[in-house]
C-alpha positions as MATLAB code, in Angstrom:
seq = 'XXXXXXXXXXXXXXXXXXXXXXXXXXXXXXXXXXXXXXXXXXXXXXXXXXXXXXXXXXXXXXXXXXXXXXXXXXXXXXXXXXXXXXXXXXXXXXXXXXXXXXXXXXXXXXXXXXXXXXXXXXXXXXXXXXXXXXXXXXXXXXXXXXXXXXXXXXXXXXXXXXXXXXXXXXXXXXXXXXXXXXXXXXXXXXXXXXXXXXXXXXXXXXXXXXXXXXXXXXXXXXXXXXXXXXXXXXXXXXXXXXXXXXXXXXXXXXXXXXXXXXXXXXXXXXXX';
ca = [
     -46.928  -10.543   66.215;
     -46.663   -8.408   63.096;
     -43.695   -9.037   60.835;
     -41.111   -6.274   60.668;
     -41.938   -4.100   57.664;
     -39.530   -4.029   54.771;
     -37.872   -0.770   53.764;
     -40.293   -0.450   50.834;
     -43.285   -1.003   53.142;
     -41.938    1.601   55.548;
     -41.543    4.161   52.782;
     -44.869    3.193   51.267;
     -46.566    3.825   54.592;
     -45.256    7.375   54.593;
     -47.417    8.098   51.547;
     -50.532    7.644   53.727;
     -51.830    9.732   56.608;
     -52.303    7.985   59.921;
     -55.689    9.451   60.828;
     -57.475    8.710   57.549;
     -55.410    5.763   56.317;
     -55.579    7.366   52.872;
     -53.331    9.097   50.381;
     -54.032   12.061   48.118;
     -51.496   12.334   45.306;
     -51.386   14.726   42.374;
     -50.101   13.472   39.020;
     -48.234   16.102   37.008;
     -46.758   13.696   34.468;
     -49.206   14.172   31.592;
     -46.991   16.847   30.075;
     -44.286   14.204   29.649;
     -46.548   12.784   26.913;
     -48.600   15.786   25.826;
     -46.146   18.664   26.178;
     -47.168   22.151   27.404;
     -50.938   21.707   27.552;
     -53.340   24.384   28.760;
     -52.726   25.403   32.401;
     -49.323   23.686   32.344;
     -47.121   25.926   30.230;
     -45.332   27.268   33.292;
     -44.038   23.960   34.649;
     -42.342   25.460   37.702;
     -45.361   27.593   38.554;
     -47.721   24.612   38.435;
     -45.318   22.471   40.477;
     -45.116   25.246   43.056;
     -48.913   25.521   43.275;
     -49.284   21.745   43.614;
     -46.719   21.409   46.391;
     -48.123   24.440   48.243;
     -51.570   22.828   48.315;
     -50.298   20.033   50.563;
     -51.012   16.718   48.814;
     -49.264   13.653   50.187;
     -47.215   13.121   47.042;
     -46.650   14.515   43.563;
     -46.064   12.276   40.549;
     -43.788   13.863   37.959;
     -41.134   13.099   35.360;
     -37.439   12.688   36.179;
     -36.673   16.011   34.517;
     -39.312   17.973   36.417;
     -38.099   16.576   39.736;
     -34.536   17.544   38.846;
     -35.621   21.054   37.812;
     -37.911   21.595   40.828;
     -36.014   19.754   43.538;
     -36.064   22.772   45.869;
     -39.864   22.511   46.157;
     -39.478   19.063   47.740;
     -36.474   19.839   49.936;
     -38.188   20.403   53.280;
     -40.054   18.317   55.830;
     -43.418   19.864   54.970;
     -43.152   19.055   51.264;
     -45.055   16.241   49.571;
     -43.250   13.036   48.690;
     -41.736   12.948   45.203;
     -42.935   10.066   43.022;
     -41.196    9.643   39.662;
     -42.586    8.127   36.476;
     -39.917    5.863   35.047;
     -41.657    4.704   31.860;
     -43.158    6.166   28.704;
     -46.448    4.525   27.626;
     -47.295    5.215   23.986;
     -50.918    4.072   23.975;
     -54.326    5.645   23.562;
     -53.944    9.249   22.377;
     -50.168    8.890   22.428;
     -49.442    5.977   20.099;
     -46.274    6.346   18.041;
     -47.108    6.334   14.328;
     -50.292    4.450   15.236;
     -48.476    1.719   17.160;
     -48.493    0.964   20.889;
     -45.197    0.944   22.769;
     -43.867    1.171   26.310;
     -40.297    2.019   27.246;
     -38.403    2.620   30.471;
     -37.052    6.169   30.886;
     -35.070    5.627   34.060;
     -34.043    2.813   36.346;
     -35.205    2.680   39.956;
     -31.613    3.434   40.960;
     -31.560    6.578   38.821;
     -34.911    7.750   40.175;
     -33.770    7.192   43.745;
     -30.589    9.167   43.032;
     -32.811   12.089   41.947;
     -34.551   11.950   45.328;
     -37.629    9.879   44.470;
     -39.608    8.452   47.395;
     -41.382    5.989   45.059;
     -41.607    5.201   41.345;
     -44.486    4.609   38.932;
     -44.727    2.556   35.754;
     -47.599    1.210   33.660;
     -48.935   -2.285   33.171;
     -51.226   -2.000   30.161;
     -53.810   -4.632   29.322;
     -54.880   -5.237   25.730;
     -51.998   -4.231   23.470;
     -52.738   -4.925   19.817;
     -49.471   -6.902   19.740;
     -49.428   -9.605   22.480;
     -45.613   -9.669   22.372;
     -45.548   -6.049   23.552;
     -47.915   -6.923   26.390;
     -45.564   -9.756   27.374;
     -42.621   -7.341   27.294;
     -44.537   -4.917   29.530;
     -45.250   -7.721   32.021;
     -41.585   -8.694   32.094;
     -40.453   -5.070   32.637;
     -42.811   -4.640   35.582;
     -41.606   -7.879   37.180;
     -37.937   -7.008   36.659;
     -38.463   -3.485   37.999;
     -40.265   -4.844   41.065;
     -37.237   -6.986   41.921;
     -34.892   -3.983   41.534;
     -37.160   -1.830   43.712;
     -37.242   -4.542   46.382;
     -33.437   -4.561   46.467;
     -33.433   -0.779   46.955;
     -36.335   -0.652   49.407;
     -38.077    1.726   46.988;
     -41.891    1.509   46.640;
     -43.213    0.610   43.188;
     -46.618    1.953   42.155;
     -47.964    0.151   39.097;
     -50.520    1.992   36.975;
     -52.559   -1.050   35.946;
     -54.917    0.023   33.173;
     -57.063   -1.257   30.295;
     -55.697    1.171   27.708;
     -54.652   -1.250   24.977;
     -56.262   -1.274   21.542;
     -57.839   -4.702   22.119;
     -59.689   -3.381   25.184;
     -61.661   -1.092   22.873;
     -61.864    1.784   25.349;
     -64.227   -0.139   27.632;
     -64.155    0.228   31.422;
     -64.942   -3.406   32.160;
     -64.733   -3.879   35.949;
     -63.586   -7.479   35.676;
     -60.807   -6.532   33.245;
     -59.729   -3.688   35.538;
     -59.672   -6.049   38.525;
     -57.701   -8.591   36.494;
     -54.853   -6.267   35.498;
     -54.712   -4.789   39.020;
     -54.356   -8.267   40.516;
     -51.619   -9.159   38.015;
     -49.735   -5.968   38.966;
     -49.864   -6.920   42.626;
     -48.706  -10.457   41.907;
     -45.793   -9.115   39.856;
     -44.672   -7.171   42.931;
     -46.386   -3.763   43.002;
     -46.517   -2.133   46.436;
     -49.469    0.031   45.368;
     -51.759   -0.080   42.350;
     -53.073    2.956   40.494;
     -56.244    1.885   38.688;
     -59.255    3.096   36.763;
     -62.649    3.480   38.423;
     -65.897    2.921   36.543;
     -67.916    5.208   38.809;
     -69.875    2.315   40.330;
     -69.307    1.560   44.020;
     -69.859   -2.169   43.501;
     -67.086   -2.221   40.880;
     -64.720   -0.479   43.295;
     -65.534   -3.036   45.986;
     -64.643   -5.845   43.566;
     -61.366   -4.134   42.682;
     -60.379   -3.374   46.284;
     -61.323   -6.810   47.587;
     -59.488   -8.714   44.866;
     -56.239   -6.700   44.903;
     -53.920   -7.657   47.795;
     -52.221   -4.234   47.893;
     -53.812   -0.787   48.368;
     -55.583    0.660   45.316;
     -55.503    4.353   44.427;
     -57.737    5.566   41.621;
     -56.778    7.763   38.702;
     -58.954   10.618   37.546;
     -58.994   10.059   33.797;
     -60.243   12.745   31.440;
     -60.806   16.236   32.820;
     -64.379   16.470   34.079;
     -64.697   20.250   34.278;
     -67.307   19.820   37.006;
     -66.188   19.926   40.640;
     -69.458   18.445   41.893;
     -69.111   15.452   39.552;
     -65.476   15.018   40.596;
     -66.468   15.094   44.269;
     -69.120   12.401   43.701;
     -66.635   10.282   41.749;
     -64.103   10.567   44.573;
     -66.622    9.835   47.340;
     -67.915    6.744   45.531;
     -64.398    5.386   45.032;
     -63.505    5.913   48.689;
     -66.782    4.354   49.824;
     -65.990    1.336   47.659;
     -62.609    0.786   49.285;
     -60.096    2.922   47.380;
     -57.249    3.966   49.674;
     -56.905    7.292   47.940;
     -56.511    9.074   44.626;
     -53.811   10.006   42.123;
     -55.525   12.752   40.120;
     -53.893   14.678   37.296;
     -55.823   17.092   35.097;
     -58.787   17.051   37.466;
     -56.477   18.411   40.167;
     -54.250   20.964   38.402;
     -55.839   21.854   35.034;
     -57.769   24.833   36.377;
     -57.298   28.571   36.914;
     -56.557   28.124   40.639;
     -54.914   24.707   41.044;
     -53.848   25.302   44.644;
     -57.416   25.966   45.757;
     -58.766   22.928   43.879;
     -56.100   20.610   45.270;
     -56.655   21.827   48.832;
     -60.341   20.950   48.440;
     -59.427   17.502   47.107;
     -57.039   16.856   50.016;
     -59.773   17.821   52.488;
     -62.248   15.522   50.747;
     -59.907   12.529   50.791;
     -58.743   12.939   54.377;
     -61.595   14.805   56.019;
     -61.497   18.516   56.763;
     -59.083   19.532   59.480;
     -56.509   16.753   59.141;
     -52.969   18.007   58.779;
     -50.099   16.170   57.102;
     -48.983   14.579   60.388;
     -52.397   13.007   60.891;
     -53.699   15.287   63.612;
     -57.086   16.927   63.565;
];
């Protein structure tokens, strides 16, 4: 007999479609770090195009959810996933130093209407004390999310200075496993592009893994291959940002991505 699912597991399951067992999410949180980048100056317009395209969820900042709540206020709308931290790493270091800070509590995100929350677990900070602080924040947030029944998605990534920009599959699998053991309900992770690496990641992480898109590819055929290889290797879906919306017709591109992840003809309720 299966154990009764927890509230977080129940809500987490709603991020996936029954027929495919997969989730296609769009991340529109890059502008929280980068500001009004190309194709994102009209925040409401982009949010409207993303939601109209029918992904399973949209990842965005607390402010953008507050400002665009009406787009999510109907049964047909995607789930709203809120980023609750601010990772200053990679291109976004603060005065050359790596930091990570919480922007909102799980309780505050839930009060805004969030169906799940996202925060980073970053491997390889230059300062090990900051990596330890990041670990502690993820663990503490996981306990708070459990108390609320709110799913926690941990973006487990090798972005720290000591990682040197390498996509080492064993390092990726390591930080993903740590995220799961800290209490993540889902893990958002990097994909090297090799199916064997994805199989290692999926097999060694005890919670579903969704892959991030990384830098904008500017090539739909390459993006389609990347997505197919990840899914073949065991990814349970995608959380793509710039590769989904940073284009002249984001709605059309996202609709194509949704069809690729779930199979053409599957609606949001899982029917064909």
